[in-house]
């Protein structure tokens, strides 16, 4: 079974709106990462949030981590068409170098 | 800037044939990974390596071999390709600490007929 899983298969918003992608995981972790994959490309990391952190920001992106509920969220404000992509959360089992990726959420930003 | 390249980018193979997918990284990372990506399954780990000469089995290693002849190069080998191995394959490199970021290549689309 998946150690990490996004909570939605697909989301769509209009440009300028905000959107949140949620993720739940099943083990104790060193860090949780959010990746974005645009069509035809490999995934690229957006944010890494460590287990002792509660929030991390990167420009229009904000990630939160709640270790008590084993959940994380990625919020994107002022969305743009170029934010259209699949968003994955990925976790490790504490101390492991192996990342476990969720199935991803397809975000579509419409003009 | 971190760079992971893969070759070929597209490959059509016949059932029973041998396929080799190559990956090169200039990040000087010890760890390298091979994943496959299929609709509905996300990224699944096939093999990984801690450094030159080492290969380890991931979650779905059956039907695949791996080779790490140098720090920079990591290959995935399908000795007897089957249609079920039709997929997109990604190589990645990363630092050797728990939860480290992984840097991905552009992927190889493999079709086995």
CSV table of C-alpha atoms in Angstrom, one decimal:
chain,number,residue,atom,x,y,z
A,1,UNK,CA,0.0,0.0,0.0
A,2,UNK,CA,1.1,3.6,-0.6
A,3,UNK,CA,3.0,5.3,2.2
A,4,UNK,CA,2.0,8.6,0.7
A,5,UNK,CA,-1.1,9.6,-1.1
A,6,UNK,CA,-2.7,12.8,-2.5
A,7,UNK,CA,-6.3,13.2,-1.6
A,8,UNK,CA,-7.6,14.2,-5.0
A,9,UNK,CA,-7.1,12.8,-8.5
A,10,UNK,CA,-7.7,16.1,-10.3
A,11,UNK,CA,-8.4,19.7,-9.5
A,12,UNK,CA,-9.2,22.6,-11.8
A,13,UNK,CA,-9.2,26.3,-11.1
A,14,UNK,CA,-9.2,29.6,-13.1
A,15,UNK,CA,-6.1,31.8,-13.3
A,16,UNK,CA,-5.7,34.0,-10.3
A,17,UNK,CA,-7.5,31.6,-7.9
A,18,UNK,CA,-5.9,29.8,-5.1
A,19,UNK,CA,-5.8,26.0,-4.8
A,20,UNK,CA,-4.7,23.5,-2.2
A,21,UNK,CA,-3.5,19.9,-2.8
A,22,UNK,CA,-3.6,17.6,0.2
A,23,UNK,CA,-1.5,14.5,1.1
A,24,UNK,CA,-1.6,11.9,3.8
A,25,UNK,CA,1.1,9.5,4.7
A,26,UNK,CA,1.5,6.4,6.9
A,27,UNK,CA,4.9,6.3,8.6
A,28,UNK,CA,7.2,8.5,10.7
A,29,UNK,CA,9.3,10.6,8.3
A,30,UNK,CA,12.4,12.6,8.0
A,31,UNK,CA,10.9,15.0,5.5
A,32,UNK,CA,8.0,15.4,3.1
A,33,UNK,CA,8.6,16.8,-0.4
A,34,UNK,CA,6.3,18.2,-3.0
A,35,UNK,CA,7.2,17.7,-6.6
A,36,UNK,CA,5.6,19.0,-9.8
A,37,UNK,CA,5.7,17.2,-13.1
A,38,UNK,CA,4.8,19.1,-16.3
A,39,UNK,CA,3.6,17.2,-19.4
A,40,UNK,CA,6.5,15.3,-21.0
A,41,UNK,CA,9.0,16.2,-18.3
A,42,UNK,CA,10.5,14.6,-15.2
A,43,UNK,CA,9.3,15.6,-11.7
A,44,UNK,CA,11.0,18.5,-10.1
A,45,UNK,CA,11.0,19.4,-6.4
A,46,UNK,CA,9.0,22.4,-5.3
A,47,UNK,CA,9.4,22.3,-1.5
A,48,UNK,CA,11.0,20.1,1.1
A,49,UNK,CA,9.5,20.4,4.6
A,50,UNK,CA,11.3,18.6,7.5
A,51,UNK,CA,9.5,16.7,10.2
A,52,UNK,CA,10.3,19.4,12.8
A,53,UNK,CA,8.8,22.2,10.6
A,54,UNK,CA,5.2,23.2,10.3
A,55,UNK,CA,5.2,25.5,7.3
A,56,UNK,CA,7.5,26.3,4.4
A,57,UNK,CA,7.1,28.9,1.7
A,58,UNK,CA,8.6,29.2,-1.8
A,59,UNK,CA,7.2,32.2,-3.6
A,60,UNK,CA,3.5,31.6,-4.4
A,61,UNK,CA,3.8,28.1,-2.8
A,62,UNK,CA,3.1,27.3,0.8
A,63,UNK,CA,3.5,23.8,2.3
A,64,UNK,CA,2.3,22.7,5.7
A,65,UNK,CA,3.0,19.6,7.7
A,66,UNK,CA,1.0,18.1,10.5
A,67,UNK,CA,2.9,15.1,11.9
A,68,UNK,CA,0.1,14.3,14.5
A,69,UNK,CA,-2.4,13.7,11.7
A,70,UNK,CA,0.3,12.6,9.2
A,71,UNK,CA,-0.9,15.0,6.6
A,72,UNK,CA,0.5,17.8,4.4
A,73,UNK,CA,-0.9,20.4,2.1
A,74,UNK,CA,0.5,22.4,-0.7
A,75,UNK,CA,-1.2,25.7,-1.5
A,76,UNK,CA,-0.7,27.8,-4.6
A,77,UNK,CA,-1.9,31.4,-4.7
A,78,UNK,CA,-2.5,33.5,-7.8
A,79,UNK,CA,-2.4,30.5,-10.0
A,80,UNK,CA,-1.1,30.8,-13.6
A,81,UNK,CA,-1.7,28.6,-16.7
A,82,UNK,CA,1.9,27.4,-16.4
A,83,UNK,CA,1.0,25.9,-13.0
A,84,UNK,CA,-0.9,23.2,-14.9
A,85,UNK,CA,0.9,20.0,-13.9
A,86,UNK,CA,0.7,16.8,-11.8
A,87,UNK,CA,1.6,17.5,-8.2
A,88,UNK,CA,3.1,14.7,-6.1
A,89,UNK,CA,3.9,14.4,-2.4
A,90,UNK,CA,6.8,12.1,-1.5
A,91,UNK,CA,8.0,10.8,1.9
A,92,UNK,CA,10.7,8.6,3.3
A,93,UNK,CA,10.6,6.2,6.2
A,94,UNK,CA,12.8,7.9,8.8
A,95,UNK,CA,16.4,7.3,7.9
A,96,UNK,CA,15.7,5.7,4.5
A,97,UNK,CA,17.1,7.1,1.3
A,98,UNK,CA,14.1,5.7,-0.6
A,99,UNK,CA,11.3,8.1,-1.5
A,100,UNK,CA,7.7,6.9,-1.8
A,101,UNK,CA,5.6,8.9,-4.2
A,102,UNK,CA,1.9,9.3,-4.1
A,103,UNK,CA,-0.1,8.8,-7.3
A,104,UNK,CA,-0.3,12.6,-7.9
A,105,UNK,CA,-3.0,15.2,-8.4
A,106,UNK,CA,-3.6,16.7,-11.9
A,107,UNK,CA,-4.0,20.4,-11.5
A,108,UNK,CA,-5.4,22.3,-14.5
A,109,UNK,CA,-5.4,26.1,-14.4
A,110,UNK,CA,-7.8,27.5,-17.0
A,111,UNK,CA,-7.5,31.0,-18.5
B,1,UNK,CA,23.1,23.2,-12.3
B,2,UNK,CA,22.2,19.7,-11.5
B,3,UNK,CA,21.7,17.6,-14.6
B,4,UNK,CA,20.4,14.1,-15.3
B,5,UNK,CA,20.2,12.9,-18.8
B,6,UNK,CA,18.7,9.8,-20.3
B,7,UNK,CA,19.0,7.9,-23.5
B,8,UNK,CA,17.2,7.0,-25.7
B,9,UNK,CA,14.2,9.3,-25.1
B,10,UNK,CA,12.0,7.0,-27.1
B,11,UNK,CA,12.4,3.3,-27.8
B,12,UNK,CA,10.3,0.7,-29.6
B,13,UNK,CA,11.3,-2.9,-28.8
B,14,UNK,CA,10.0,-6.3,-29.7
B,15,UNK,CA,8.9,-8.9,-27.2
B,16,UNK,CA,11.8,-11.0,-26.1
B,17,UNK,CA,14.4,-8.5,-27.2
B,18,UNK,CA,17.0,-6.9,-24.9
B,19,UNK,CA,16.6,-3.2,-24.0
B,20,UNK,CA,19.2,-1.0,-22.3
B,21,UNK,CA,18.2,2.4,-20.9
B,22,UNK,CA,21.1,4.7,-19.9
B,23,UNK,CA,21.3,7.5,-17.4
B,24,UNK,CA,24.1,10.0,-16.8
B,25,UNK,CA,24.3,12.5,-13.9
B,26,UNK,CA,26.7,15.3,-13.4
B,27,UNK,CA,25.6,16.0,-9.8
B,28,UNK,CA,28.3,13.8,-8.2
B,29,UNK,CA,25.5,12.2,-6.2
B,30,UNK,CA,26.2,8.8,-4.7
B,31,UNK,CA,22.6,7.6,-5.0
B,32,UNK,CA,20.8,6.9,-8.3
B,33,UNK,CA,17.4,5.5,-9.0
B,34,UNK,CA,15.3,4.0,-11.7
B,35,UNK,CA,11.5,4.4,-11.6
B,36,UNK,CA,8.7,3.6,-14.0
B,37,UNK,CA,5.5,5.7,-14.3
B,38,UNK,CA,2.2,4.3,-15.3
B,39,UNK,CA,-1.2,6.0,-15.2
B,40,UNK,CA,-2.8,5.5,-11.8
B,41,UNK,CA,0.5,4.2,-10.1
B,42,UNK,CA,2.6,7.3,-9.8
B,43,UNK,CA,6.3,6.6,-9.7
B,44,UNK,CA,7.4,3.1,-8.7
B,45,UNK,CA,11.0,2.2,-7.8
B,46,UNK,CA,12.7,-0.5,-9.8
B,47,UNK,CA,16.3,-0.5,-8.8
B,48,UNK,CA,18.7,1.9,-7.0
B,49,UNK,CA,22.4,2.3,-6.3
B,50,UNK,CA,24.5,3.7,-3.5
B,51,UNK,CA,27.5,4.2,-5.6
B,52,UNK,CA,29.7,2.7,-8.3
B,53,UNK,CA,29.5,-1.1,-8.4
B,54,UNK,CA,26.3,-1.3,-6.2
B,55,UNK,CA,22.8,-2.1,-7.2
B,56,UNK,CA,19.8,-2.8,-5.0
B,57,UNK,CA,16.3,-4.0,-5.7
B,58,UNK,CA,13.4,-1.6,-5.3
B,59,UNK,CA,9.7,-2.3,-5.1
B,60,UNK,CA,9.2,-3.8,-8.5
B,61,UNK,CA,12.5,-5.4,-9.7
B,62,UNK,CA,11.2,-8.5,-11.5
B,63,UNK,CA,12.2,-8.5,-15.1
B,64,UNK,CA,14.8,-5.8,-14.7
B,65,UNK,CA,18.5,-5.6,-14.0
B,66,UNK,CA,20.6,-2.6,-13.2
B,67,UNK,CA,24.3,-1.7,-13.6
B,68,UNK,CA,26.3,1.1,-12.1
B,69,UNK,CA,29.8,1.1,-13.7
B,70,UNK,CA,30.7,4.5,-12.5
B,71,UNK,CA,29.6,7.4,-10.3
B,72,UNK,CA,28.0,9.1,-13.3
B,73,UNK,CA,26.3,6.2,-15.1
B,74,UNK,CA,23.4,3.9,-14.2
B,75,UNK,CA,21.7,1.6,-16.6
B,76,UNK,CA,18.5,-0.3,-16.6
B,77,UNK,CA,18.5,-3.6,-18.5
B,78,UNK,CA,15.5,-5.5,-19.7
B,79,UNK,CA,16.9,-8.9,-20.8
B,80,UNK,CA,13.7,-10.2,-22.3
B,81,UNK,CA,11.3,-7.3,-22.8
B,82,UNK,CA,7.5,-8.0,-22.5
B,83,UNK,CA,4.5,-5.8,-23.4
B,84,UNK,CA,3.8,-5.3,-19.7
B,85,UNK,CA,7.1,-3.3,-19.5
B,86,UNK,CA,5.7,-0.6,-21.8
B,87,UNK,CA,6.0,2.5,-19.7
B,88,UNK,CA,7.8,5.7,-19.1
B,89,UNK,CA,11.1,5.3,-17.2
B,90,UNK,CA,12.7,7.9,-15.1
B,91,UNK,CA,16.2,8.0,-13.7
B,92,UNK,CA,17.0,10.2,-10.7
B,93,UNK,CA,20.0,11.1,-8.6
B,94,UNK,CA,20.2,12.3,-5.0
B,95,UNK,CA,22.3,12.8,-1.9
B,96,UNK,CA,22.7,10.0,0.5
B,97,UNK,CA,20.7,11.2,3.5
B,98,UNK,CA,17.2,10.3,4.5
B,99,UNK,CA,14.6,12.4,2.7
B,100,UNK,CA,17.1,14.0,0.3
B,101,UNK,CA,15.8,15.7,-2.9
B,102,UNK,CA,15.9,13.6,-6.0
B,103,UNK,CA,16.8,15.2,-9.4
B,104,UNK,CA,15.0,13.5,-12.3
B,105,UNK,CA,15.9,13.1,-15.9
B,106,UNK,CA,13.5,13.8,-18.8
B,107,UNK,CA,12.3,10.2,-19.0
B,108,UNK,CA,12.4,7.4,-21.7
B,109,UNK,CA,9.2,6.3,-23.3
B,110,UNK,CA,9.5,2.5,-24.0
B,111,UNK,CA,7.0,0.6,-26.1
B,112,UNK,CA,7.3,-3.2,-26.3
B,113,UNK,CA,5.4,-4.7,-29.2
